[in-house]
CSV table of C-alpha atoms in Angstrom, one decimal:
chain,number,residue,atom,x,y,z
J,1030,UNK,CA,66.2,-3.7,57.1
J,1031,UNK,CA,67.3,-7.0,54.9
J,1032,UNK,CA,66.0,-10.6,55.7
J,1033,UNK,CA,68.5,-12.8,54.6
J,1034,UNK,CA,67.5,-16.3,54.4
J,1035,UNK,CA,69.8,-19.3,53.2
J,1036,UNK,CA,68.3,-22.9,53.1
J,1037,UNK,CA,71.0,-25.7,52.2
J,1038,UNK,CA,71.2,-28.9,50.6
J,1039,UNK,CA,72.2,-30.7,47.6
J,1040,UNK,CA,68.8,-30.8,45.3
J,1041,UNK,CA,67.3,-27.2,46.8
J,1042,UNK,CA,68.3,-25.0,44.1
J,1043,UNK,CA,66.1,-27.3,41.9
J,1044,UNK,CA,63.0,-27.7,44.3
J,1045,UNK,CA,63.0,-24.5,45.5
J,1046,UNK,CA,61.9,-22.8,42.4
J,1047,UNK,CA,58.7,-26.1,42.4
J,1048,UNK,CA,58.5,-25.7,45.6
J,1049,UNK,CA,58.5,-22.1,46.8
J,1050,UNK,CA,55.8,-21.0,44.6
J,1051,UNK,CA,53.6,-20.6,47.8
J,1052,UNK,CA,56.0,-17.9,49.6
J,1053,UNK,CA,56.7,-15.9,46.2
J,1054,UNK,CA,52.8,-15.6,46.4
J,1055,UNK,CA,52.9,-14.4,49.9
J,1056,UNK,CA,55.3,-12.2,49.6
J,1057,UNK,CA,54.0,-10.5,46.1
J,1058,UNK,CA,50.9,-10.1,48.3
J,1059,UNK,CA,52.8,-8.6,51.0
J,1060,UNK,CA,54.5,-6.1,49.0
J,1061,UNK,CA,51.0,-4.6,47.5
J,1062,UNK,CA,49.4,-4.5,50.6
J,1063,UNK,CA,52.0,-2.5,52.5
J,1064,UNK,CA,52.7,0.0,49.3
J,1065,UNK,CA,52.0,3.6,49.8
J,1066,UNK,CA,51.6,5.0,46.4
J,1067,UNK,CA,54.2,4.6,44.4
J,1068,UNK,CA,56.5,3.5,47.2
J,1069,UNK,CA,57.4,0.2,48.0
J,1070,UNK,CA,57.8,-0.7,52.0
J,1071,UNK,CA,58.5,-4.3,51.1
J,1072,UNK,CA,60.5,-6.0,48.2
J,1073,UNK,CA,62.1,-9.2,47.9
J,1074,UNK,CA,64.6,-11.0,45.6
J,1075,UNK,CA,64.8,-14.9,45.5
J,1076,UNK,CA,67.0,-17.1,43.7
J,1077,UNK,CA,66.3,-20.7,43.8
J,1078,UNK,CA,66.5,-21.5,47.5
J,1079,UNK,CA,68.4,-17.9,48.1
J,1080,UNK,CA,66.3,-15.0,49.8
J,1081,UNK,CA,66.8,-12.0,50.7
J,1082,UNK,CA,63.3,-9.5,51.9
J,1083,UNK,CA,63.8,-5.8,51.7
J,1084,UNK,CA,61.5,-4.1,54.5
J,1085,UNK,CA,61.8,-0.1,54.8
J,1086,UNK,CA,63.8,1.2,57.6
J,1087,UNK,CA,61.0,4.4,57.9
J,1088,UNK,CA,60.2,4.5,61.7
J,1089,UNK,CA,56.6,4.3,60.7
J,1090,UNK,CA,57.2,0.9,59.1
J,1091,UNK,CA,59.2,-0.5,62.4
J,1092,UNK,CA,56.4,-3.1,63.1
J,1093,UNK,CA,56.7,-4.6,59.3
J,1094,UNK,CA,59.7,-5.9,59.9
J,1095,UNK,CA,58.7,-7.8,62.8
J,1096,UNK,CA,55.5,-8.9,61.1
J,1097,UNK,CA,57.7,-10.1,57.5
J,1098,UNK,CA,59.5,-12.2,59.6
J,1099,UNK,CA,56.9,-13.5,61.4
J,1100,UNK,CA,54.4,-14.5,58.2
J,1101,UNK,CA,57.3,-15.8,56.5
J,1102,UNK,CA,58.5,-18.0,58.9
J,1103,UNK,CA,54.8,-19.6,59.3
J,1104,UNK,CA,54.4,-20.4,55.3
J,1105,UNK,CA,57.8,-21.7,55.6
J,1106,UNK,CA,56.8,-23.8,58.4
J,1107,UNK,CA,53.5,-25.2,56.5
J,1108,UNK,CA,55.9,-26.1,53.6
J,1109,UNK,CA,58.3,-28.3,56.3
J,1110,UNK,CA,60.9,-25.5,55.1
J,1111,UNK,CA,64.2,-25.8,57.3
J,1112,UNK,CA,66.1,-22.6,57.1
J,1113,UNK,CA,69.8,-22.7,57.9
J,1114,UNK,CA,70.1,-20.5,60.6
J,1115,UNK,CA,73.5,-20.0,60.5
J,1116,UNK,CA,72.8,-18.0,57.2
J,1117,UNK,CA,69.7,-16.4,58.1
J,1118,UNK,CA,70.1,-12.7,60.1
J,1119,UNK,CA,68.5,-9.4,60.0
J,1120,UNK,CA,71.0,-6.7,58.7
J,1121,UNK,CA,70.2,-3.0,59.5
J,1122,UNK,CA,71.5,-1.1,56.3
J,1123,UNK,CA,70.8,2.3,58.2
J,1124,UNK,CA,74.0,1.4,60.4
J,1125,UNK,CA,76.3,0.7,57.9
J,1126,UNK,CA,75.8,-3.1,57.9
J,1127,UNK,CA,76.0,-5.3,54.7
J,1128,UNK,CA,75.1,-8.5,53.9
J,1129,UNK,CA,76.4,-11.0,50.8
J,1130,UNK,CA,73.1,-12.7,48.8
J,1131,UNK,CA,73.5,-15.8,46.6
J,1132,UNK,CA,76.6,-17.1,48.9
């Protein structure tokens, strides 16, 4: 399952990398705490005000997705992010769907 989130405007490339410091953090913290051994249930990419969270499509991890969202969309919220929702959608990659980052 893919996160994808997209957050628009003229200076955000620039700010982002300032600015999102607080949800890399989360998200790092996210990815240990959900790793089983030497699997990873949770990865993430972000570049400048581009996202896109990685969350295992394993039926045992079904909840995480649900939670990802959920956690992220709170620290976004705390740092008056605005996420352009007409970017932002949940791609299943276990049906064939696909998704373009950095657009």
């Amino acid at each position: 399952m893919i996160i994808c989130f997209a957050y628009g405007s003229v200076c955000s490339p620039l700010l982002a990398n300032l600015y999102l410091n607080e949800v890399d953090k989360m998200l790092e913290k996210a990815k240990e705490v959900t790793r089983n051994g030497p699997y990873t249930n949770l990865e993430y990419a972000r570049f400048a005000d581009d996202l896109v969270v990685l969350v295992s499509g394993h039926p045992r991890q079904e909840k995480l997705l649900g939670q990802v969202y959920k956690r992220l969309m709170e620290e976004l919220a705390k740092l008056e992010v605005e996420v352009n929702a007409e970017k932002t959608g949940v791609v299943d990659l276990t049906k064939d769907e696909s998704f373009s980052f950095l657009r």
